[in-house]
Amino acid sequence: MKFSKAELGVRGARATLSIVALMLMTASANAGQLPHSLRDALLGRKGVAEARRVAAPPVARYVSETGGAFVFDKAAPQPLIKFDNSTEVWALSPQPASRGDVIYRNDLGEPVLRVTKLGGVILFTDDLPMGAAAALSGRATSIQPPAVLSIGALFQRLAIAQLRASRAAQRQIEFATVEDARPETSVLVADSATVAAEAFEQAARRGDRSILSKIGRVLLTEGRKPSAQIKDGSLIVTYAPGQGLAGRPSSKRIIKVMDR
């Protein structure tokens, strides 16, 4: 049987389309087995990103492009973050953002992390307000606090916080509790002391001795919501039980009060 040149051209085009269709179906079913260049051509960059995406563990360590490292813990309802160069654990509040992303904010409402729909992480700091990419380094140990501290552990935390604040102020700073700590408030009392000491050290690093000269002691008191204020030469840090580490102010919030 003979075919005209026109008929041969049509049949050849149909055969070519069939081969391309078969390649596309095979690539979709076996994308992970294709070389990157072929996968890029057949599936496009979005398909490649989806194929390469690896879910981060609930407690993971990240390293930012500037070199700073931190642990992000979202294993519990209260997401937490801790930087390698600090003793403070920050309580974060998640907020939905555009494109399916999630922004995690501190107690001042400032963005700390942005986690994209594809699992990318962007870190925001005072030095990098526009954000810096952070790469997943691996699994990490949970930074969620214990449910209760023993009396001995609580007194040790208070003593360490008092020593840190006194060194920063270059004079004795007294730490005291207004109410007796109970088992259910022991962690918040200890952590309130820690963030207060962190605030003293931040002020000292900035060289702002005038702020520290106004404070002679730190009072830790229970209340309905976390706050900080300076009154009669005392830094009063209020903690609110039942809210996890979000039940005490961050060092940044305390610094803001000290700057007034």
Short mmCIF file of C-alpha atoms in Angstrom, two decimals:
data_model
loop_
_atom_site.label_atom_id
_atom_site.label_comp_id
_atom_site.label_asym_id
_atom_site.label_seq_id
_atom_site.Cartn_x
_atom_site.Cartn_y
_atom_site.Cartn_z
CA MET A 1 0.00 0.00 0.00
CA LYS A 2 1.34 3.41 -0.97
CA PHE A 3 0.79 6.73 0.81
CA SER A 4 1.10 10.22 -0.45
CA LYS A 5 3.65 12.61 1.08
CA ALA A 6 0.83 14.48 2.85
CA GLU A 7 -0.49 11.27 4.41
CA LEU A 8 3.02 10.29 5.51
CA GLY A 9 3.45 13.69 7.18
CA VAL A 10 0.21 13.35 9.13
CA ARG A 11 1.04 9.84 10.26
CA GLY A 12 4.55 10.93 11.30
CA ALA A 13 3.16 13.84 13.37
CA ARG A 14 0.68 11.53 15.08
CA ALA A 15 3.46 9.05 15.93
CA THR A 16 5.58 11.86 17.39
CA LEU A 17 2.69 13.11 19.56
CA SER A 18 2.05 9.58 20.79
CA ILE A 19 5.68 9.20 21.83
CA VAL A 20 5.68 12.56 23.69
CA ALA A 21 2.41 11.67 25.44
CA LEU A 22 3.86 8.34 26.52
CA MET A 23 6.97 10.10 27.87
CA LEU A 24 4.87 12.55 29.86
CA MET A 25 2.75 9.79 31.40
CA THR A 26 5.86 7.80 32.27
CA ALA A 27 7.56 10.88 33.77
CA SER A 28 4.53 11.68 35.93
CA ALA A 29 4.44 8.13 37.26
CA ASN A 30 8.21 7.84 37.80
CA ALA A 31 9.36 11.44 38.35
CA GLY A 32 11.76 10.42 41.08
CA GLN A 33 13.64 8.13 38.68
CA LEU A 34 14.26 10.76 35.97
CA PRO A 35 17.44 12.81 35.65
CA HIS A 36 16.93 16.36 36.93
CA SER A 37 17.27 17.95 33.48
CA LEU A 38 14.63 15.69 31.92
CA ARG A 39 12.35 16.05 34.91
CA ASP A 40 12.69 19.85 34.69
CA ALA A 41 11.73 19.78 31.01
CA LEU A 42 8.75 17.47 31.43
CA LEU A 43 7.35 18.52 34.80
CA GLY A 44 8.53 22.12 35.14
CA ARG A 45 10.19 23.79 38.12
CA LYS A 46 7.09 23.54 40.32
CA GLY A 47 6.99 19.79 39.86
CA VAL A 48 10.66 19.57 40.75
CA ALA A 49 10.15 21.55 43.95
CA GLU A 50 7.29 19.27 44.95
CA ALA A 51 9.34 16.19 44.21
CA ARG A 52 12.33 17.41 46.22
CA ARG A 53 10.33 18.64 49.22
CA VAL A 54 11.18 16.78 52.44
CA ALA A 55 9.00 17.29 55.49
CA ALA A 56 10.97 18.76 58.40
CA PRO A 57 10.83 16.86 61.72
CA PRO A 58 8.64 18.46 64.41
CA VAL A 59 11.74 19.45 66.37
CA ALA A 60 14.50 20.55 64.01
CA ARG A 61 17.72 22.52 63.95
CA TYR A 62 18.26 25.15 61.26
CA VAL A 63 21.22 27.25 60.16
CA SER A 64 20.57 30.65 58.59
CA GLU A 65 22.52 31.93 55.60
CA THR A 66 24.30 34.34 57.95
CA GLY A 67 25.59 31.45 60.07
CA GLY A 68 23.27 31.70 63.07
CA ALA A 69 21.69 28.45 64.24
CA PHE A 70 18.46 27.76 66.11
CA VAL A 71 16.06 25.00 67.16
CA PHE A 72 12.43 25.28 66.07
CA ASP A 73 10.07 23.10 68.11
CA LYS A 74 6.50 22.74 66.90
CA ALA A 75 5.84 19.32 68.46
CA ALA A 76 3.42 20.84 71.00
CA PRO A 77 0.55 23.34 70.56
CA GLN A 78 2.91 26.13 71.70
CA PRO A 79 5.66 26.53 69.04
CA LEU A 80 9.02 27.48 70.50
CA ILE A 81 12.35 28.70 69.14
CA LYS A 82 15.77 28.85 70.80
CA PHE A 83 18.92 30.36 69.31
CA ASP A 84 22.28 28.72 69.95
CA ASN A 85 23.78 31.92 71.36
CA SER A 86 21.06 32.51 73.96
CA THR A 87 19.49 30.76 76.96
CA GLU A 88 16.07 32.21 76.19
CA VAL A 89 13.29 30.09 74.72
CA TRP A 90 10.81 32.18 72.71
CA ALA A 91 7.11 31.34 72.59
CA LEU A 92 5.67 31.93 69.11
CA SER A 93 2.15 32.41 67.76
CA PRO A 94 1.39 31.01 64.28
CA GLN A 95 -0.57 33.14 61.81
CA PRO A 96 -1.72 32.10 58.30
CA ALA A 97 -0.13 34.11 55.49
CA SER A 98 -0.46 34.36 51.72
CA ARG A 99 0.27 31.43 49.40
CA GLY A 100 -0.37 28.95 52.19
CA ASP A 101 2.63 30.12 54.27
CA VAL A 102 2.66 30.45 58.07
CA ILE A 103 4.25 33.35 59.97
CA TYR A 104 5.35 32.76 63.57
CA ARG A 105 5.39 35.92 65.69
CA ASN A 106 6.79 36.84 69.12
CA ASP A 107 4.85 38.46 71.96
CA LEU A 108 5.37 41.91 70.40
CA GLY A 109 3.69 40.75 67.20
CA GLU A 110 6.96 40.84 65.27
CA PRO A 111 7.66 38.11 62.68
CA VAL A 112 10.35 35.65 63.73
CA LEU A 113 9.89 32.84 61.21
CA ARG A 114 8.06 32.36 57.95
CA VAL A 115 7.52 28.77 56.86
CA THR A 116 6.49 28.45 53.23
CA LYS A 117 4.02 25.97 51.81
CA LEU A 118 6.93 24.04 50.30
CA GLY A 119 8.75 23.84 53.63
CA GLY A 120 11.22 26.71 53.18
CA VAL A 121 12.11 28.70 56.31
CA ILE A 122 12.90 32.42 56.51
CA LEU A 123 14.32 33.91 59.73
CA PHE A 124 13.69 37.54 60.71
CA THR A 125 15.92 39.39 63.20
CA ASP A 126 16.62 42.99 64.17
CA ASP A 127 19.72 42.89 61.96
CA LEU A 128 17.85 41.23 59.07
CA PRO A 129 14.32 42.70 59.06
CA MET A 130 13.79 41.57 55.45
CA GLY A 131 14.59 38.00 56.41
CA ALA A 132 17.30 35.43 55.69
CA ALA A 133 16.86 31.90 54.41
CA ALA A 134 17.48 29.09 56.88
CA ALA A 135 18.42 25.53 55.90
CA LEU A 136 17.31 22.42 57.72
CA SER A 137 20.29 20.91 59.55
CA GLY A 138 18.60 17.89 61.13
CA ARG A 139 16.60 16.64 64.07
CA ALA A 140 16.97 18.27 67.48
CA THR A 141 16.04 17.65 71.09
CA SER A 142 12.78 19.20 72.27
CA ILE A 143 13.04 22.58 73.98
CA GLN A 144 9.60 22.30 75.56
CA PRO A 145 9.97 22.94 79.33
CA PRO A 146 9.28 20.30 81.97
CA ALA A 147 5.89 20.36 83.67
CA VAL A 148 7.32 21.02 87.13
CA LEU A 149 10.62 22.08 88.69
CA SER A 150 11.81 20.88 92.05
CA ILE A 151 12.40 23.45 94.78
CA GLY A 152 16.14 22.95 94.44
CA ALA A 153 16.07 23.42 90.66
CA LEU A 154 13.91 26.54 91.02
CA PHE A 155 16.25 28.15 93.55
CA GLN A 156 19.21 27.34 91.31
CA ARG A 157 17.56 29.02 88.32
CA LEU A 158 16.77 32.11 90.42
CA ALA A 159 20.34 32.26 91.74
CA ILE A 160 21.80 32.01 88.23
CA ALA A 161 19.47 34.73 86.93
CA GLN A 162 20.38 37.01 89.85
CA LEU A 163 24.10 36.45 89.20
CA ARG A 164 23.73 37.21 85.48
CA ALA A 165 21.76 40.42 86.12
CA SER A 166 24.19 41.58 88.82
CA ARG A 167 27.17 41.06 86.52
CA ALA A 168 25.45 42.98 83.74
CA ALA A 169 24.58 45.87 86.07
CA GLN A 170 27.98 45.68 87.83
CA ARG A 171 26.25 45.79 91.19
CA GLN A 172 23.99 43.56 93.26
CA ILE A 173 20.49 43.03 91.80
CA GLU A 174 18.04 41.20 94.04
CA PHE A 175 15.57 38.68 92.60
CA ALA A 176 12.49 37.89 94.67
CA THR A 177 9.08 36.28 94.26
CA VAL A 178 5.98 38.11 95.48
CA GLU A 179 3.93 34.93 95.81
CA ASP A 180 5.28 31.56 96.85
CA ALA A 181 5.93 29.41 93.81
CA ARG A 182 3.63 26.42 93.43
CA PRO A 183 4.43 23.25 91.49
CA GLU A 184 2.24 24.42 88.59
CA THR A 185 3.94 27.86 88.49
CA SER A 186 7.54 26.77 89.20
CA VAL A 187 8.55 26.66 85.52
CA LEU A 188 7.07 30.09 84.76
CA VAL A 189 8.75 31.64 87.82
CA ALA A 190 12.12 30.24 86.78
CA ASP A 191 11.73 31.26 83.15
CA SER A 192 10.54 34.76 84.09
CA ALA A 193 13.79 35.17 86.02
CA THR A 194 15.79 33.90 83.04
CA VAL A 195 14.27 36.35 80.55
CA ALA A 196 14.74 39.22 83.01
CA ALA A 197 18.44 38.35 83.29
CA GLU A 198 18.63 38.15 79.49
CA ALA A 199 17.18 41.67 79.28
CA PHE A 200 19.84 42.98 81.70
CA GLU A 201 22.59 41.43 79.58
CA GLN A 202 21.17 42.87 76.36
CA ALA A 203 21.10 46.34 77.90
CA ALA A 204 24.71 45.92 79.07
CA ARG A 205 25.86 44.79 75.61
CA ARG A 206 24.33 47.93 74.16
CA GLY A 207 26.28 49.97 76.70
CA ASP A 208 23.12 51.52 78.11
CA ARG A 209 24.04 51.76 81.78
CA SER A 210 21.47 54.50 82.41
CA ILE A 211 18.70 51.93 82.03
CA LEU A 212 20.30 49.50 84.45
CA SER A 213 21.01 52.21 87.01
CA LYS A 214 17.25 52.69 87.49
CA ILE A 215 16.68 49.13 88.70
CA GLY A 216 17.70 47.72 92.06
CA ARG A 217 15.71 44.50 92.14
CA VAL A 218 13.50 42.21 90.10
CA LEU A 219 10.12 41.14 91.47
CA LEU A 220 8.38 38.10 89.98
CA THR A 221 4.63 38.17 90.50
CA GLU A 222 1.59 36.21 89.36
CA GLY A 223 -1.15 37.88 87.32
CA ARG A 224 -3.85 37.41 84.70
CA LYS A 225 -1.61 38.23 81.75
CA PRO A 226 2.15 38.51 81.22
CA SER A 227 3.66 41.97 81.47
CA ALA A 228 6.58 44.02 82.71
CA GLN A 229 6.85 47.42 84.35
CA ILE A 230 9.28 49.50 86.37
CA LYS A 231 8.03 50.95 89.63
CA ASP A 232 9.94 52.45 92.57
CA GLY A 233 13.26 51.09 91.37
CA SER A 234 11.94 47.57 90.81
CA LEU A 235 11.48 45.68 87.57
CA ILE A 236 8.17 43.86 88.04
CA VAL A 237 7.77 40.85 85.79
CA THR A 238 4.27 39.37 85.78
CA TYR A 239 3.66 35.77 84.72
CA ALA A 240 0.28 34.21 83.93
CA PRO A 241 -0.14 30.50 84.75
CA GLY A 242 -1.84 28.18 82.30
CA GLN A 243 -0.33 29.69 79.13
CA GLY A 244 2.92 27.77 78.90
CA LEU A 245 5.98 29.89 78.16
CA ALA A 246 3.66 32.40 76.50
CA GLY A 247 2.61 33.19 80.06
CA ARG A 248 5.66 35.36 80.69
CA PRO A 249 7.04 38.32 78.72
CA SER A 250 10.04 37.87 76.45
CA SER A 251 13.33 39.65 77.09
CA LYS A 252 12.59 41.90 74.13
CA ARG A 253 9.33 43.01 75.71
CA ILE A 254 11.11 43.67 79.01
CA ILE A 255 13.80 45.70 77.21
CA LYS A 256 11.08 47.80 75.59
CA VAL A 257 9.72 48.63 79.05
CA MET A 258 13.20 49.40 80.39
CA ASP A 259 13.81 51.83 77.49
CA ARG A 260 10.87 54.04 78.38
#
